[in-house]
Amino acid sequence: MPTLNPDDFKVADLGLAGFGRKEIQLAEHEMPGLMATRAEFADAQPLAGARIMGSLHMTIQTAVLIETLVALGADVRWVSCNIFSTQDHAAAAVVVGPNGTADAPQGVPVYAWKGETLEEYWWCTEQALRWPDGAGPNMILDDGGDATLLVHKGKEYEAAGAVPEPTEDDSEEWTIVLQLLKESVAKEPTRWTDVAAGIKGVTEETTTGVHRLYQMFEQGQLLFPAINVNDSVTKSKFD
């Protein structure tokens, strides 16, 4: 795999990658389903052409998922869905990859570290939705719906021609989102419209995120198909 550019990732410390890799190897033995999927389907590359943006807790277990998606042919970019949940050694190991080094990382672009500010959190999400060629993902793996929200609101405000100003009743986080989108729309007036057009679907695994998706669907605002992972029988067995 090619060496990542410095702009392709932001994590706490690539020097933690060795520790992270050891823990990933241990986790692989505890996640036989994903490992069996690699063994059975890696040669067929069923995810070739998939550009997957993931917004999910950047843990050791998530690292096994990310590297499974890559093994099946996907082009992946990742962020955490929570400002405190990232395991920094896991993020470092995914960026470095199985065959890279801290000086020449050859893994997956990740923008995540433990203890992000809200501004940093939304910056990370925006970065992961942008591929080096300027394109966006064609699939989103979401947890909490923030990546999906950013795409929908971005397209909505582009169509309106302006991003609304925050009000006194708006939360600090929503004020940050509005500012991010205001700057984005000013620089690239059709960016989110183009990103939304390229997305074939999203998976969502939280009650909050699924509720938001149903609301958008009922209001005729859902821009692409969504899979409700939260209510799957498999998830109910171990969640």
GROMACS .gro file of C-alpha atoms in nm:
model
  239
    1MET     CA    1   0.000   0.000   0.000
    2PRO     CA    2   0.120   0.357  -0.064
    3THR     CA    3   0.259   0.565   0.219
    4LEU     CA    4   0.006   0.807   0.367
    5ASN     CA    5   0.064   1.180   0.344
    6PRO     CA    6   0.065   1.379   0.670
    7ASP     CA    7  -0.269   1.534   0.574
    8ASP     CA    8  -0.426   1.188   0.545
    9PHE     CA    9  -0.456   1.135   0.918
   10LYS     CA   10  -0.446   1.295   1.260
   11VAL     CA   11  -0.395   1.081   1.569
   12ALA     CA   12  -0.231   1.131   1.908
   13ASP     CA   13   0.095   0.943   1.857
   14LEU     CA   14   0.206   0.704   1.583
   15GLY     CA   15   0.463   0.571   1.827
   16LEU     CA   16   0.180   0.380   1.995
   17ALA     CA   17   0.124   0.167   1.684
   18GLY     CA   18   0.335  -0.127   1.800
   19PHE     CA   19   0.130  -0.170   2.115
   20GLY     CA   20  -0.188  -0.124   1.915
   21ARG     CA   21  -0.085  -0.390   1.663
   22LYS     CA   22  -0.026  -0.645   1.938
   23GLU     CA   23  -0.372  -0.579   2.080
   24ILE     CA   24  -0.527  -0.601   1.733
   25GLN     CA   25  -0.368  -0.943   1.686
   26LEU     CA   26  -0.515  -1.055   2.017
   27ALA     CA   27  -0.858  -0.918   1.923
   28GLU     CA   28  -0.851  -1.101   1.591
   29HIS     CA   29  -0.861  -1.430   1.783
   30GLU     CA   30  -1.170  -1.310   1.969
   31MET     CA   31  -1.353  -1.196   1.654
   32PRO     CA   32  -1.379  -1.515   1.445
   33GLY     CA   33  -1.671  -1.390   1.237
   34LEU     CA   34  -1.475  -1.106   1.081
   35MET     CA   35  -1.166  -1.321   1.038
   36ALA     CA   36  -1.370  -1.594   0.867
   37THR     CA   37  -1.513  -1.330   0.636
   38ARG     CA   38  -1.162  -1.226   0.538
   39ALA     CA   39  -1.057  -1.585   0.474
   40GLU     CA   40  -1.362  -1.663   0.262
   41PHE     CA   41  -1.403  -1.345   0.060
   42ALA     CA   42  -1.068  -1.163   0.043
   43ASP     CA   43  -0.975  -1.317  -0.292
   44ALA     CA   44  -1.307  -1.209  -0.448
   45GLN     CA   45  -1.270  -0.847  -0.330
   46PRO     CA   46  -1.647  -0.793  -0.297
   47LEU     CA   47  -1.600  -0.438  -0.167
   48ALA     CA   48  -1.378  -0.323  -0.453
   49GLY     CA   49  -1.492   0.026  -0.551
   50ALA     CA   50  -1.652   0.095  -0.214
   51ARG     CA   51  -1.543   0.419  -0.049
   52ILE     CA   52  -1.650   0.375   0.310
   53MET     CA   53  -1.647   0.657   0.563
   54GLY     CA   54  -1.681   0.522   0.915
   55SER     CA   55  -1.788   0.717   1.224
   56LEU     CA   56  -1.757   0.463   1.502
   57HIS     CA   57  -1.565   0.438   1.830
   58MET     CA   58  -1.196   0.406   1.730
   59THR     CA   59  -1.113   0.106   1.946
   60ILE     CA   60  -0.907  -0.209   1.899
   61GLN     CA   61  -1.220  -0.400   1.799
   62THR     CA   62  -1.311  -0.135   1.545
   63ALA     CA   63  -0.959  -0.166   1.406
   64VAL     CA   64  -1.031  -0.531   1.324
   65LEU     CA   65  -1.347  -0.421   1.141
   66ILE     CA   66  -1.161  -0.151   0.949
   67GLU     CA   67  -0.888  -0.388   0.835
   68THR     CA   68  -1.150  -0.644   0.736
   69LEU     CA   69  -1.321  -0.388   0.512
   70VAL     CA   70  -0.982  -0.309   0.355
   71ALA     CA   71  -0.905  -0.680   0.309
   72LEU     CA   72  -1.232  -0.713   0.117
   73GLY     CA   73  -1.134  -0.432  -0.119
   74ALA     CA   74  -1.281  -0.117   0.034
   75ASP     CA   75  -1.117   0.226   0.042
   76VAL     CA   76  -1.176   0.342   0.400
   77ARG     CA   77  -1.152   0.664   0.602
   78TRP     CA   78  -1.241   0.675   0.971
   79VAL     CA   79  -1.329   0.891   1.271
   80SER     CA   80  -1.456   0.822   1.619
   81CYS     CA   81  -1.819   0.900   1.699
   82ASN     CA   82  -1.731   1.021   2.047
   83ILE     CA   83  -1.473   1.271   2.170
   84PHE     CA   84  -1.359   1.046   2.455
   85SER     CA   85  -1.385   0.689   2.321
   86THR     CA   86  -1.077   0.665   2.099
   87GLN     CA   87  -0.805   0.425   2.205
   88ASP     CA   88  -0.500   0.612   2.082
   89HIS     CA   89  -0.291   0.299   2.029
   90ALA     CA   90  -0.567   0.154   1.812
   91ALA     CA   91  -0.588   0.468   1.599
   92ALA     CA   92  -0.210   0.472   1.557
   93ALA     CA   93  -0.196   0.106   1.458
   94VAL     CA   94  -0.465   0.148   1.192
   95VAL     CA   95  -0.285   0.446   1.039
   96VAL     CA   96   0.053   0.269   1.036
   97GLY     CA   97  -0.104  -0.052   0.908
   98PRO     CA   98   0.028  -0.409   0.932
   99ASN     CA   99   0.322  -0.339   0.701
  100GLY     CA  100   0.403   0.027   0.762
  101THR     CA  101   0.610   0.214   1.017
  102ALA     CA  102   0.560   0.530   1.217
  103ASP     CA  103   0.788   0.708   0.968
  104ALA     CA  104   0.614   0.557   0.666
  105PRO     CA  105   0.252   0.477   0.760
  106GLN     CA  106   0.074   0.256   0.507
  107GLY     CA  107  -0.261   0.198   0.668
  108VAL     CA  108  -0.599   0.369   0.670
  109PRO     CA  109  -0.664   0.744   0.710
  110VAL     CA  110  -0.793   0.803   1.063
  111TYR     CA  111  -0.880   1.133   1.229
  112ALA     CA  112  -0.933   1.052   1.595
  113TRP     CA  113  -0.773   1.092   1.935
  114LYS     CA  114  -0.895   1.069   2.293
  115GLY     CA  115  -1.010   1.401   2.437
  116GLU     CA  116  -1.105   1.592   2.123
  117THR     CA  117  -1.278   1.927   2.159
  118LEU     CA  118  -1.613   1.963   1.988
  119GLU     CA  119  -1.449   2.177   1.719
  120GLU     CA  120  -1.190   1.907   1.660
  121TYR     CA  121  -1.454   1.635   1.655
  122TRP     CA  122  -1.652   1.797   1.375
  123TRP     CA  123  -1.333   1.890   1.188
  124CYS     CA  124  -1.235   1.522   1.196
  125THR     CA  125  -1.576   1.419   1.063
  126GLU     CA  126  -1.551   1.668   0.778
  127GLN     CA  127  -1.199   1.549   0.690
  128ALA     CA  128  -1.302   1.184   0.677
  129LEU     CA  129  -1.580   1.271   0.432
  130ARG     CA  130  -1.325   1.407   0.183
  131TRP     CA  131  -1.108   1.174  -0.025
  132PRO     CA  132  -0.773   1.301  -0.160
  133ASP     CA  133  -0.924   1.347  -0.507
  134GLY     CA  134  -1.195   1.571  -0.362
  135ALA     CA  135  -1.468   1.309  -0.390
  136GLY     CA  136  -1.673   1.182  -0.100
  137PRO     CA  137  -1.771   0.835   0.020
  138ASN     CA  138  -2.023   0.613  -0.149
  139MET     CA  139  -2.108   0.441   0.180
  140ILE     CA  140  -2.127   0.564   0.540
  141LEU     CA  141  -2.097   0.341   0.846
  142ASP     CA  142  -2.247   0.562   1.115
  143ASP     CA  143  -2.289   0.543   1.491
  144GLY     CA  144  -2.506   0.822   1.625
  145GLY     CA  145  -2.582   0.976   1.288
  146ASP     CA  146  -2.337   1.267   1.293
  147ALA     CA  147  -2.175   1.195   0.956
  148THR     CA  148  -2.517   1.147   0.799
  149LEU     CA  149  -2.639   1.470   0.961
  150LEU     CA  150  -2.346   1.670   0.827
  151VAL     CA  151  -2.411   1.556   0.469
  152HIS     CA  152  -2.784   1.626   0.492
  153LYS     CA  153  -2.752   1.969   0.651
  154GLY     CA  154  -2.473   2.064   0.413
  155LYS     CA  155  -2.688   1.984   0.111
  156GLU     CA  156  -2.991   2.155   0.267
  157TYR     CA  157  -2.805   2.479   0.328
  158GLU     CA  158  -2.640   2.474  -0.014
  159ALA     CA  159  -2.985   2.447  -0.171
  160ALA     CA  160  -3.107   2.735   0.046
  161GLY     CA  161  -2.810   2.947  -0.054
  162ALA     CA  162  -2.707   3.025   0.303
  163VAL     CA  163  -2.630   2.868   0.638
  164PRO     CA  164  -2.850   3.005   0.919
  165GLU     CA  165  -2.694   3.202   1.199
  166PRO     CA  166  -2.695   3.033   1.540
  167THR     CA  167  -2.950   3.153   1.793
  168GLU     CA  168  -2.921   3.197   2.168
  169ASP     CA  169  -3.113   2.872   2.214
  170ASP     CA  170  -2.870   2.667   2.005
  171SER     CA  171  -2.627   2.439   2.183
  172GLU     CA  172  -2.253   2.495   2.169
  173GLU     CA  173  -2.217   2.190   1.947
  174TRP     CA  174  -2.482   2.301   1.697
  175THR     CA  175  -2.318   2.643   1.678
  176ILE     CA  176  -1.993   2.469   1.586
  177VAL     CA  177  -2.165   2.263   1.316
  178LEU     CA  178  -2.323   2.574   1.165
  179GLN     CA  179  -1.987   2.753   1.159
  180LEU     CA  180  -1.818   2.456   0.992
  181LEU     CA  181  -2.086   2.439   0.725
  182LYS     CA  182  -2.081   2.816   0.676
  183GLU     CA  183  -1.709   2.803   0.599
  184SER     CA  184  -1.751   2.494   0.381
  185VAL     CA  185  -2.035   2.637   0.172
  186ALA     CA  186  -1.842   2.962   0.122
  187LYS     CA  187  -1.542   2.772  -0.016
  188GLU     CA  188  -1.726   2.501  -0.212
  189PRO     CA  189  -2.089   2.592  -0.281
  190THR     CA  190  -2.185   2.248  -0.418
  191ARG     CA  191  -1.961   2.021  -0.215
  192TRP     CA  192  -2.227   1.859   0.002
  193THR     CA  193  -2.471   1.829  -0.286
  194ASP     CA  194  -2.205   1.639  -0.479
  195VAL     CA  195  -2.116   1.422  -0.178
  196ALA     CA  196  -2.481   1.332  -0.116
  197ALA     CA  197  -2.531   1.237  -0.479
  198GLY     CA  198  -2.247   0.986  -0.460
  199ILE     CA  199  -2.365   0.804  -0.147
  200LYS     CA  200  -2.543   0.474  -0.208
  201GLY     CA  201  -2.639   0.410   0.152
  202VAL     CA  202  -2.569   0.434   0.523
  203THR     CA  203  -2.578   0.188   0.810
  204GLU     CA  204  -2.674   0.313   1.155
  205GLU     CA  205  -2.644   0.120   1.480
  206THR     CA  206  -2.778   0.347   1.753
  207THR     CA  207  -3.129   0.421   1.870
  208THR     CA  208  -3.067   0.795   1.843
  209GLY     CA  209  -2.929   0.772   1.491
  210VAL     CA  210  -3.206   0.542   1.371
  211HIS     CA  211  -3.472   0.773   1.519
  212ARG     CA  212  -3.318   1.064   1.328
  213LEU     CA  213  -3.320   0.859   1.005
  214TYR     CA  214  -3.687   0.768   1.047
  215GLN     CA  215  -3.771   1.133   1.102
  216MET     CA  216  -3.593   1.232   0.782
  217PHE     CA  217  -3.762   0.949   0.592
  218GLU     CA  218  -4.110   1.046   0.713
  219GLN     CA  219  -4.045   1.408   0.615
  220GLY     CA  220  -3.922   1.306   0.270
  221GLN     CA  221  -3.572   1.437   0.347
  222LEU     CA  222  -3.366   1.116   0.353
  223LEU     CA  223  -3.122   1.144   0.065
  224PHE     CA  224  -3.013   0.781   0.035
  225PRO     CA  225  -3.111   0.433   0.160
  226ALA     CA  226  -3.040   0.352   0.524
  227ILE     CA  227  -3.001   0.018   0.701
  228ASN     CA  228  -3.120  -0.002   1.061
  229VAL     CA  229  -2.849  -0.215   1.221
  230ASN     CA  230  -2.973  -0.121   1.569
  231ASP     CA  231  -3.276  -0.349   1.544
  232SER     CA  232  -3.101  -0.644   1.380
  233VAL     CA  233  -3.142  -0.982   1.549
  234THR     CA  234  -2.767  -1.038   1.549
  235LYS     CA  235  -2.698  -0.713   1.736
  236SER     CA  236  -2.966  -0.793   1.992
  237LYS     CA  237  -2.782  -1.114   2.084
  238PHE     CA  238  -2.467  -0.944   2.205
  239ASP     CA  239  -2.541  -0.576   2.264
   0.00000   0.00000   0.00000
